[in-house]
Coordinates of C-alpha atoms and ligand atoms in Angstrom, one line a residue:
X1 CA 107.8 -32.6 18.2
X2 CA 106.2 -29.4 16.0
X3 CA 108.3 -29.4 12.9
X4 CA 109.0 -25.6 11.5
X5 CA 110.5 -24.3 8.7
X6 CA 114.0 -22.4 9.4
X7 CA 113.8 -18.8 8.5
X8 CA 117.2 -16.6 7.2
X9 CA 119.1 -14.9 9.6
X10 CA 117.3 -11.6 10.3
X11 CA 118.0 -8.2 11.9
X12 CA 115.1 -7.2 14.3
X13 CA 114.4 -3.5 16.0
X14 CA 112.1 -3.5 18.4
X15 CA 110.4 -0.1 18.9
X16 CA 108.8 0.7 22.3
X17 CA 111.1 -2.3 23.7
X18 CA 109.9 -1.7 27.3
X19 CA 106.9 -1.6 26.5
X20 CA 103.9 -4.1 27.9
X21 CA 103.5 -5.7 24.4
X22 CA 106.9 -6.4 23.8
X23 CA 108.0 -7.8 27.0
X24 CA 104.6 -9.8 27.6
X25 CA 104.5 -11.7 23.8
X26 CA 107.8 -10.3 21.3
X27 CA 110.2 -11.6 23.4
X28 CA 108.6 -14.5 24.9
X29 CA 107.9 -15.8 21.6
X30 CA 111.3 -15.2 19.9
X31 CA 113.0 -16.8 23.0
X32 CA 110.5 -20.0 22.2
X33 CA 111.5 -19.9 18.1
X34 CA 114.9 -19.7 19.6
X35 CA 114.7 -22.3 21.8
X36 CA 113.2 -25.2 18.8
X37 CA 116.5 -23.6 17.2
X38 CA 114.2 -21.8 14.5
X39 CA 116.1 -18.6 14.9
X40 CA 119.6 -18.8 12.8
X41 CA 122.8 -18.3 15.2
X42 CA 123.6 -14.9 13.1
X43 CA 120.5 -12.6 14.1
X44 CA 120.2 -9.8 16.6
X45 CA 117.4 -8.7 18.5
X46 CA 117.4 -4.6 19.0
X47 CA 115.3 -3.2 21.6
X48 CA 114.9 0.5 20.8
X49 CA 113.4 3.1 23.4
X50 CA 113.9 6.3 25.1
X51 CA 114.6 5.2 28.0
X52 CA 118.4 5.2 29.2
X53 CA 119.6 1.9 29.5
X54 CA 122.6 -0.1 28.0
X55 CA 122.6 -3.4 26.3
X56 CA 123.6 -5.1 29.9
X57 CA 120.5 -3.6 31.9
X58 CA 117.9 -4.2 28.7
X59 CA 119.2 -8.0 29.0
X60 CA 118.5 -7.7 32.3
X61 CA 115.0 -6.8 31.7
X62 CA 114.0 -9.3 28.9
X63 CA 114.8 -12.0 31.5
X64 CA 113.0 -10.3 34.3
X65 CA 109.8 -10.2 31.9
X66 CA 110.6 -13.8 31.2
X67 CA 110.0 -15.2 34.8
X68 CA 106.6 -13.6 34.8
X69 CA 105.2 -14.0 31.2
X70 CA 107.1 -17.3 29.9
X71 CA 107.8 -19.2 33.2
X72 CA 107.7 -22.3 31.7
X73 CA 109.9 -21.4 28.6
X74 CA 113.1 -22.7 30.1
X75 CA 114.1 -26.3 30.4
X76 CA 118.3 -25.1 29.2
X77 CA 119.2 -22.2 31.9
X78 CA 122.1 -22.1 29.4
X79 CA 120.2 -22.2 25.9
X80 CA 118.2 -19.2 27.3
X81 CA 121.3 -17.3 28.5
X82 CA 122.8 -17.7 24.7
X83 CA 119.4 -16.3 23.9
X84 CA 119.9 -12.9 25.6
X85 CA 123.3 -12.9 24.1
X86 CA 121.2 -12.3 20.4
X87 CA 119.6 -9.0 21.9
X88 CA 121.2 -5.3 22.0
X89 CA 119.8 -1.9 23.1
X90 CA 119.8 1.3 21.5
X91 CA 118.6 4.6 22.9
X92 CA 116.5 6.1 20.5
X93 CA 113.7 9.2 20.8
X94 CA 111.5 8.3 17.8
X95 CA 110.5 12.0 17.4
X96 CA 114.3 13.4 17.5
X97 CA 115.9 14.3 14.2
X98 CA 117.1 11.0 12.0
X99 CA 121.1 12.2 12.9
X100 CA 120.3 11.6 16.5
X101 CA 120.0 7.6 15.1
X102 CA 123.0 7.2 14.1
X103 CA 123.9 4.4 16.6
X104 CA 121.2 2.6 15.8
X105 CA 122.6 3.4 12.5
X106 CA 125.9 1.9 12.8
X107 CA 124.4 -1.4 14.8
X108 CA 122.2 -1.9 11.6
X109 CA 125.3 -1.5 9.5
X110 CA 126.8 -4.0 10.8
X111 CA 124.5 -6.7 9.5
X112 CA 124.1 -5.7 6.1
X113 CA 122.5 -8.5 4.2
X114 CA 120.6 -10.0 6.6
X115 CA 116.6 -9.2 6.6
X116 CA 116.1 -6.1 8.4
X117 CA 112.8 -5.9 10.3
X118 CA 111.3 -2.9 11.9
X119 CA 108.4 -3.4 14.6
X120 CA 106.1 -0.8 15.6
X121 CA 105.5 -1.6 19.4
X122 CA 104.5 2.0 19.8
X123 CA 101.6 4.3 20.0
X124 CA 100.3 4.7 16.6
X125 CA 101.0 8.3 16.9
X126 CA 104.5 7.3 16.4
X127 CA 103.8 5.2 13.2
X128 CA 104.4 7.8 10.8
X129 CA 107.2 9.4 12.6
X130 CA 109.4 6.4 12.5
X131 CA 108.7 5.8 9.4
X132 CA 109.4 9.0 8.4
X133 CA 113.0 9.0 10.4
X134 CA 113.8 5.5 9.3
X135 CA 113.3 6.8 5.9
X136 CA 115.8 9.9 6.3
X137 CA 118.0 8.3 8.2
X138 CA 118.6 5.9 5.5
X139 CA 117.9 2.6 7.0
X140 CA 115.0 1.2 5.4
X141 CA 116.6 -0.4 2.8
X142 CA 115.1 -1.9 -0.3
X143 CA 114.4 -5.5 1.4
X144 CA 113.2 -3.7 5.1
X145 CA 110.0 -4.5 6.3
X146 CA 108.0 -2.7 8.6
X147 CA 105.6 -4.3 11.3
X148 CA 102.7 -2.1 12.6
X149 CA 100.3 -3.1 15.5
X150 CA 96.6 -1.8 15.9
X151 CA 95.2 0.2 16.6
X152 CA 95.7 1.8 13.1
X153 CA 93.4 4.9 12.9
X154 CA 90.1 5.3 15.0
X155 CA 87.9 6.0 11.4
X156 CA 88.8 5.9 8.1
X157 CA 90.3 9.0 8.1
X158 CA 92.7 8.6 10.7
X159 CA 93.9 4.9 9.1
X160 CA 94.6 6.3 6.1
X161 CA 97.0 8.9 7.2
X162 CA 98.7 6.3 8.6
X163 CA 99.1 4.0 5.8
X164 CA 100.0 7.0 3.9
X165 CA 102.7 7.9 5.5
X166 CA 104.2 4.6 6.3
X167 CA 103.7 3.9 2.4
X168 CA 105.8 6.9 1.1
X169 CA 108.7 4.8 2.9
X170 CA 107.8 1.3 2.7
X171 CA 105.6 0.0 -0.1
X172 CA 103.2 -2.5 0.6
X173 CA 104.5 -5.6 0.0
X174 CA 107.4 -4.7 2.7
X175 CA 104.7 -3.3 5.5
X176 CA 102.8 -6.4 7.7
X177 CA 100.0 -5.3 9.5
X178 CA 99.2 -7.6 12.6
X179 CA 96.0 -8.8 13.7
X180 CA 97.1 -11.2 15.8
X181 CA 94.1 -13.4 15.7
X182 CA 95.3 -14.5 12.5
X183 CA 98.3 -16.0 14.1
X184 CA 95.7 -18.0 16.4
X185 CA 96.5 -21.8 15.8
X186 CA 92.2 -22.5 15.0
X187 CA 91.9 -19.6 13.4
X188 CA 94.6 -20.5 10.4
X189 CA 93.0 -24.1 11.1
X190 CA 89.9 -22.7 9.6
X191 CA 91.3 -22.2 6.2
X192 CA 92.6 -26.0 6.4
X193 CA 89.7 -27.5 7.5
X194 CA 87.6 -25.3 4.8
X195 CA 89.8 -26.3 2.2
X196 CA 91.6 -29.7 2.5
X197 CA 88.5 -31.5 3.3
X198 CA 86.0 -32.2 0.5
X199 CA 83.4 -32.4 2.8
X200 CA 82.9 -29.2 4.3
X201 CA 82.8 -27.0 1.0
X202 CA 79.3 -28.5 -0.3
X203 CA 77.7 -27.5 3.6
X204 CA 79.1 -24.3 3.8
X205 CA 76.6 -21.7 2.4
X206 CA 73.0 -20.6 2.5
X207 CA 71.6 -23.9 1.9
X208 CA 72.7 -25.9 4.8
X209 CA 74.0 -23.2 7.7
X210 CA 71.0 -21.4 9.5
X211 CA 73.8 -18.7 11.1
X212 CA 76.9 -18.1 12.5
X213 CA 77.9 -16.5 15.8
X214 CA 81.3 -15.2 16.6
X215 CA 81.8 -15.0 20.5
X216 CA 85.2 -13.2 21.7
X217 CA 84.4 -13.2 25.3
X218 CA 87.0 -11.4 28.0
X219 CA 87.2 -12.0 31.9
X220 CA 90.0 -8.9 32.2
X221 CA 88.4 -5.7 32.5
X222 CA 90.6 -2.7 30.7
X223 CA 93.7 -3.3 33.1
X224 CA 96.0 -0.2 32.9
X225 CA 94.8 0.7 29.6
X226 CA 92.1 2.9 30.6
X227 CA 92.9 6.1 28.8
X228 CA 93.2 4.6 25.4
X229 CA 89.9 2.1 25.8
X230 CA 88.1 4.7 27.1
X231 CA 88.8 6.6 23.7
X232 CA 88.1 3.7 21.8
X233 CA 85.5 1.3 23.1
X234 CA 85.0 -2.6 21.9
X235 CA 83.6 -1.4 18.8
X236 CA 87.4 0.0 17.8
X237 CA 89.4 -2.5 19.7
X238 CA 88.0 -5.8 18.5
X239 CA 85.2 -5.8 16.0
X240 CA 86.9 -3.5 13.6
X241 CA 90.2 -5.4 13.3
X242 CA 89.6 -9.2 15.5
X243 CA 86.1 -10.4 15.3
X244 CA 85.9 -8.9 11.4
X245 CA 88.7 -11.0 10.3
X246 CA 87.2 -14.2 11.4
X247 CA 84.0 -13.5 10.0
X248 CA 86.0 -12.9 6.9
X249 CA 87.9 -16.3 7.3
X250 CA 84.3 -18.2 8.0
X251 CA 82.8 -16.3 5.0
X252 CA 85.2 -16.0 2.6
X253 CA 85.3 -17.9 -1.0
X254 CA 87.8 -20.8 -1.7
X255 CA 91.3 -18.2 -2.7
X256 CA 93.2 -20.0 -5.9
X257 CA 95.8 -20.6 -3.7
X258 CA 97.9 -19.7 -0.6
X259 CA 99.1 -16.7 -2.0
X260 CA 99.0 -13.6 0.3
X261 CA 97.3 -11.7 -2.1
X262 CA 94.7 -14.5 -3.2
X263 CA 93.8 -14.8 0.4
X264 CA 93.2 -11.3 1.3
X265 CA 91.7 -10.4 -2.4
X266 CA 88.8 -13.1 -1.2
X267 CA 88.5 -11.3 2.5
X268 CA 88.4 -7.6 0.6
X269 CA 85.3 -8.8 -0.9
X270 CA 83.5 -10.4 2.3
X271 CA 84.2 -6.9 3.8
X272 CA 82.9 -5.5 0.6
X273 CA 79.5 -7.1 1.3
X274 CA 79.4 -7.0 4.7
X275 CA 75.8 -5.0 5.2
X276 CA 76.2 -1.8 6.7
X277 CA 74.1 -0.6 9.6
X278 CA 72.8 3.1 9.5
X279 CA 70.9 4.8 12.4
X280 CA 67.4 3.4 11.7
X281 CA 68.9 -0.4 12.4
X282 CA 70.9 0.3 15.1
X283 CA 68.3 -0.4 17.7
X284 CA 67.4 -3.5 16.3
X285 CA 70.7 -4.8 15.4
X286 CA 73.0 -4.0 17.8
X287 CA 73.7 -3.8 21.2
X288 CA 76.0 -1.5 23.3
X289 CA 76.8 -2.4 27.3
X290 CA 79.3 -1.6 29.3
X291 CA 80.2 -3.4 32.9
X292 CA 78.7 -2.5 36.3
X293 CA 80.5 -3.8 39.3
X294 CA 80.3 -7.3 39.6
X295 CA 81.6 -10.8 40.6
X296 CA 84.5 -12.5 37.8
X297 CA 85.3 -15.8 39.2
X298 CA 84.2 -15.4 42.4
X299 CA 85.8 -12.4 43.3
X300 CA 84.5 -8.8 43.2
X301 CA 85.0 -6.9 40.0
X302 CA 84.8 -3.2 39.9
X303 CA 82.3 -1.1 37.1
X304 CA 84.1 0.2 34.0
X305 CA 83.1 3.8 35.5
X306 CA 85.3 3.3 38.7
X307 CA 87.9 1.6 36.7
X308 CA 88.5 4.6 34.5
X309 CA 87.7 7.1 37.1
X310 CA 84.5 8.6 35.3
X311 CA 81.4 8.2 34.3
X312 CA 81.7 8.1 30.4
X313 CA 79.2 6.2 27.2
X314 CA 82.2 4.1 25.9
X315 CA 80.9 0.5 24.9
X316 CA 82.7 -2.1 27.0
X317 CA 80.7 -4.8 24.9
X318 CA 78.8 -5.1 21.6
X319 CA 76.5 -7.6 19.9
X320 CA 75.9 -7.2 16.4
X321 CA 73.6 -8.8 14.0
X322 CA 75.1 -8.4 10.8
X323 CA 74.5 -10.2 6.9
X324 CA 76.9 -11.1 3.9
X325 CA 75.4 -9.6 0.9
X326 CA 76.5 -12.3 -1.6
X327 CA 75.1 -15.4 -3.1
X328 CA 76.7 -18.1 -0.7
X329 CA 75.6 -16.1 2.8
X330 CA 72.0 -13.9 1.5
X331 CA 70.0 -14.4 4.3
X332 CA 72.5 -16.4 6.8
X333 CA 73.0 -13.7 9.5
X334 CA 76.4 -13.5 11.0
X335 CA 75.8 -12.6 15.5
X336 CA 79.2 -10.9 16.9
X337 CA 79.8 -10.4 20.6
X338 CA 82.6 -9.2 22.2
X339 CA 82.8 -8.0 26.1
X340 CA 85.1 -7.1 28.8
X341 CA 84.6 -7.9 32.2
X342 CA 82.6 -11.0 31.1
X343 CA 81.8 -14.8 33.3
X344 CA 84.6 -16.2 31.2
X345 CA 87.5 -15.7 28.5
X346 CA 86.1 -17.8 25.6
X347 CA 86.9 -17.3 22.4
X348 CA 84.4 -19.2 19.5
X349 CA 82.8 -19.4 16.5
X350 CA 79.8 -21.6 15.8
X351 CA 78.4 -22.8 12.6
X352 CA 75.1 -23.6 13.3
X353 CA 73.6 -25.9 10.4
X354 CA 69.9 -25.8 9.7
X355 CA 67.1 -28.1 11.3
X356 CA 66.6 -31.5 9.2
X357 CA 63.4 -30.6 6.8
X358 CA 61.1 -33.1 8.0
X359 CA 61.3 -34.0 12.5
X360 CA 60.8 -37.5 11.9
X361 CA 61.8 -38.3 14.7
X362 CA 59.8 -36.1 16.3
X363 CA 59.6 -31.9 16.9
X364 CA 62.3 -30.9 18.6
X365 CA 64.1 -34.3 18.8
X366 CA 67.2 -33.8 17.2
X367 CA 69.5 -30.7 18.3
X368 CA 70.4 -28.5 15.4
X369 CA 74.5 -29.7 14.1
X370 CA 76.9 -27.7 15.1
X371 CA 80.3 -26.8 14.1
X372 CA 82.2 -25.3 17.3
X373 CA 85.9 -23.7 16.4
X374 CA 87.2 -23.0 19.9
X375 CA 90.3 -20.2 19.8
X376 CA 90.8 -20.1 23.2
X377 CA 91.0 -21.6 26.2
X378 CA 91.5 -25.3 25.4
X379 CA 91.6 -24.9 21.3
X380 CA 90.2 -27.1 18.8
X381 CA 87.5 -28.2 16.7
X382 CA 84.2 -30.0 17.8
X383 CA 81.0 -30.9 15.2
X384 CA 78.3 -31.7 17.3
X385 CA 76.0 -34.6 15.6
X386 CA 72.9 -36.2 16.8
X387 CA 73.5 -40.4 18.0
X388 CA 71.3 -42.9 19.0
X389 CA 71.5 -42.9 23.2
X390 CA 72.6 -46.7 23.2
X391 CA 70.5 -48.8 24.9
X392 CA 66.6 -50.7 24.5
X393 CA 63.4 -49.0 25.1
X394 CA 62.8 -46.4 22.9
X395 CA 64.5 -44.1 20.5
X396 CA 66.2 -41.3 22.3
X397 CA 68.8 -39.1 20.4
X398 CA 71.5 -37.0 21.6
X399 CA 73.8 -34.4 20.2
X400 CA 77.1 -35.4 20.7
X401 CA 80.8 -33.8 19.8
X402 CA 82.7 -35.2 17.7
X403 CA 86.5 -33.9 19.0
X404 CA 89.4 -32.6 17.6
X405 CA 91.1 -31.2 20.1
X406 CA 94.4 -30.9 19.6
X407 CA 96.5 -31.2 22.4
X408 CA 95.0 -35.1 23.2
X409 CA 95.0 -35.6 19.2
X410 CA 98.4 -34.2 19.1
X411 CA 100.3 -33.0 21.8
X412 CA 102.3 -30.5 20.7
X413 CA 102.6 -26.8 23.3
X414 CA 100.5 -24.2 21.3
X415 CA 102.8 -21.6 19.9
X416 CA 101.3 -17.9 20.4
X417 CA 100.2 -16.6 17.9
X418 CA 103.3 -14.0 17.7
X419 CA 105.4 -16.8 17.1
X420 CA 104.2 -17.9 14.3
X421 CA 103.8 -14.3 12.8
X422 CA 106.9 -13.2 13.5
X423 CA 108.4 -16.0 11.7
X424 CA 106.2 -15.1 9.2
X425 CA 107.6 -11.5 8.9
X426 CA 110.9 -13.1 8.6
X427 CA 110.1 -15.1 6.1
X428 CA 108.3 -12.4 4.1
X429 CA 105.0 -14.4 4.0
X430 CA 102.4 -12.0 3.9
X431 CA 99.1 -13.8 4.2
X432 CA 98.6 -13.6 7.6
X433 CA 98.7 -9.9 7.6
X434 CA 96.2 -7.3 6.7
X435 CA 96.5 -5.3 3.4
X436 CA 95.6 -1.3 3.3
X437 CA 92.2 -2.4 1.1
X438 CA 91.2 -4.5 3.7
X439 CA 91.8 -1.7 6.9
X440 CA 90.5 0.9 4.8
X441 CA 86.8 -1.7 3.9
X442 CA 86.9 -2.8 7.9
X443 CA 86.9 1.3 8.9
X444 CA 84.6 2.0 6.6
X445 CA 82.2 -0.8 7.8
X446 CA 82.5 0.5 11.6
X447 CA 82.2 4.1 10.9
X448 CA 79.1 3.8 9.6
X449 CA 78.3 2.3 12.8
X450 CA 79.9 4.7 14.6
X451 CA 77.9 7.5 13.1
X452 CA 74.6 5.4 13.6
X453 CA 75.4 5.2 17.0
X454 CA 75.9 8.5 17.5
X455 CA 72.7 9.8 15.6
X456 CA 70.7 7.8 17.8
X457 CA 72.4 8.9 21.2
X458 CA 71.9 6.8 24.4
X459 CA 74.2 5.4 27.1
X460 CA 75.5 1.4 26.8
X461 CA 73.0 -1.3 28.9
X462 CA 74.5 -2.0 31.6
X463 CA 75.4 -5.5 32.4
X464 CA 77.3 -7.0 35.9
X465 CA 80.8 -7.9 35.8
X466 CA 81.1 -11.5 35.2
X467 CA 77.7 -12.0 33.2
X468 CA 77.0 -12.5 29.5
X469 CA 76.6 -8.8 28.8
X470 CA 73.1 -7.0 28.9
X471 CA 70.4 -8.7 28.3
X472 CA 69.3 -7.1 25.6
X473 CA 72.3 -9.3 23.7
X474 CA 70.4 -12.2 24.6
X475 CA 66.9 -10.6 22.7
X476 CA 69.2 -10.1 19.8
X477 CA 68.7 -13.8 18.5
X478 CA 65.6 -14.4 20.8
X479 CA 63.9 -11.9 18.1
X480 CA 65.1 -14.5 15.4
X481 CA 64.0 -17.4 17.7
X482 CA 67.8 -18.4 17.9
X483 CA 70.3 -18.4 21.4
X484 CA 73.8 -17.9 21.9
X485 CA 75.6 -21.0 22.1
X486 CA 77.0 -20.7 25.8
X487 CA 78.4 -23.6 27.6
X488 CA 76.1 -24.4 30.4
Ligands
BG6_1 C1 93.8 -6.6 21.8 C2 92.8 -5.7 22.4 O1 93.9 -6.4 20.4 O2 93.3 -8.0 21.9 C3 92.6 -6.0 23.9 O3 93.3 -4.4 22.3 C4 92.2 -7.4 24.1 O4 91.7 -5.1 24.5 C5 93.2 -8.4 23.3 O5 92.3 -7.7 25.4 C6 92.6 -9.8 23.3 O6 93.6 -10.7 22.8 P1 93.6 -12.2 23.2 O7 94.7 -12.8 22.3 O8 94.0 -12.2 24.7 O9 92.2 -12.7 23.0

């Protein structure tokens, strides 16, 4: 049995409470803290939207979305019935004047004292506006926090209009930004297994690791999201925020301590260093592709163009070869890939450690070690050393894994990764959240991309639904005379 720490009884509004995101993971995971009895008896749940419903029929609704997104969730019918008991509905339009909230108002009153949490399960274009309203109408009290979702911004620009005017109500120690690959169970297991074991520290740089890759691979195409993917491509909607912040977790200098703001001080500066690629690199250093019809698992797949109903240049997957300008990673260079439509969802990152300096036992003998942090499907950790292949006759090695998977090693249910962020909201723990500094380096990084693509023009590769992405992602690390670690 998982042991948690208990969190203070808390006031939660959930904005855009009907909404995909909060019915498919905020709910599911605060029913599961409730259920392990994380959730004190005293805190309330409040869905906010426009739409007209009561307290009764939103109930209804939560428990619907159970059945189809947490199936499994209930072993007490009755423990999940006092669940729904903790949440309340309030009709809110988030752009009508702040004395139109007065009922949600009055609700909020009525828990004075408790933490009061605001979470932005909207479209961002209704960040600011919320803010602004919860600001007038008086409820975001000294101790409020405020919870914002990506996308924040599509540039620079954009983000920091956001943050802007979400800080002229809340300040930044009271506003959590989620990434929620930070809330991935391997992904904080990174940091431990960086910094609890002695071992690791004296490998990880320059001298020892040949490169990293950073796979985030997706079997889904873009679902019903079509009008805002198509606007923002996988550049926006998973390097900039996801695939940055693990690199920044791999890459990242031993932090003084826990602290929020040691942690994200050290990933400010990997961003910081993080080489830039400008229109004469592009070609060499990136890919674009986006996803021609296809087979996913056996069954046909449609293109991206017949998905979204046009024919358009948005980037459905990218490889990038990019290089940590700093004494521990100079030279080291860091492969990202992230795709839609692709064979499998697999999400990894894989330390691959130089060859030994001398073959002795022969070229080519001995694989290359390899440190393999799954995220997802089946998470854990695998180092993959060479053995002796037991037996007479000969000397034949072979790499094998060294496993620590977690659910044999283990067995405990893997929270999502809202769970454990939530909590952390709750709590006020801000280390697994991205500061303003860090959103603002991370735009900054992919703009410049962004305007190199667009000086040098040109449409994505193409690459079939249910494949590895163009091939031209495979020439990437061919050029270097290195391969993408794929599972057979
Ligand atoms: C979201 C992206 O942030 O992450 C989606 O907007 C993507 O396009 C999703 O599908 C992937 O998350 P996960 O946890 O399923 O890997």
């Amino acid at each position: 049995m998982a042991e948690f720490i208990p969190v203070p009884a808390f006031d939660l509004v959930v904005f855009g409470a009907t909404g995909d995101l909060a019915l498919r993971k905020l709910f599911p995971a605060l029913l599961h803290r409730f259920l392990d009895g994380q959730i004190p008896p005293q805190s309330r749940i409040i869905g906010v939207a426009r739409s007209e419903l009561d307290t009764g029929r939103f109930r209804q609704l939560v428990h619907e979305s159970r059945g189809k997104f947490a199936p499994n969730a209930c072993v007490d019918e009755a423990k999940c019935a006092d669940f729904l008991n903790h949440v309340e509905y309030a009709r809110v339009d988030a752009s009508a004047p702040a004395s139109e909230w007065r009922g949600l108002a009055d609700t909020l009153n009525d828990g004075a004292g408790k933490a009061r949490i605001f979470y932005l399960s909207t479209a961002p274009g209704l960040f600011v506006t919320i803010a602004q309203r919860l600001g007038e109408a008086g409820l975001a009290t000294p101790t409020s926090r405020i919870v914002v979702e990506k996308p924040i911004g599509r540039d620079l620009a954009s983000a920091r209009a956001i943050n802007d005017g979400i800080g002229a109500v809340f300040d930044e120690g009271r506003t959590f930004r989620i990434d929620h690959y930070l809330g991935k169970e391997t992904v904080q297991n990174l940091l431990v297994l960086r910094f609890a074991n002695m071992l690791v520290e004296p490998l990880w740089s320059r001298a020892t690791i040949d490169h990293v890759q950073i796979t985030v691979a997706e079997d889904l195409g873009v679902e019903g999201r079509a009008d805002y993917y198509d606007k923002s491509g996988a550049l926006r909607d998973m390097v900039q925020n996801h695939l940055l912040q693990l690199l920044c977790l791999v890459a990242l200098e031993p932090p003084n301590s826990m602290d929020a703001d040691a942690i994200r001080t050290e990933k400010l500066k990997v961003l910081s260093a993080l080489r830039r690629i400008d229109a004469k690199d592009a070609a060499a250093k990136t890919v674009r592709g986006q996803y021609r019809a296809g087979l996913v698992g056996g069954q046909p797949a449609r293109g991206y163009a017949d998905e979204v109903g046009k024919a358009t240049r948005t980037e459905t997957f990218v490889a990038i070869k990019t290089e940590v300008d700093n004494w521990r990673w100079a030279g080291v260079p860091f492969y990202l890939r992230t795709g839609k439509r692709m064979g499998e969802r697999r999400s990894e990152i894989v330390v691959q450690f130089k060859d030994t300096p001398v073959p002795i036992f022969g070229a080519g003998a001995a694989a290359p070690n390899r440190l393999v942090l799954r995220l997802q499907p089946d998470e854990g950790v695998r180092l993959w050393l060479n053995m002796k292949e037991p037996g007479p006759g000969g000397l034949r090695i072979k790499a094998a894994p060294l496993d620590l998977t977690f659910a044999e090693e283990f067995s405990v249910r893997y929270p999502d990764a809202y769970e454990r962020l939530l909590m952390d909201v709750v709590r006020g723990n801000l280390s697994l959240f991205m500061r303003r500094d860090e959103v603002d380096a991370a735009w900054s990084w992919a703009d410049a991309l962004l305007a190199a693509w667009d000086a040098v023009g040109g449409d994505p590769q193409p690459y079939a639904a249910g494949s590895n992405g163009p091939t031209q992602s495979a020439l990437l690390l061919d050029r270097d005379g290195r391969a993408w670690w794929d599972p057979e």
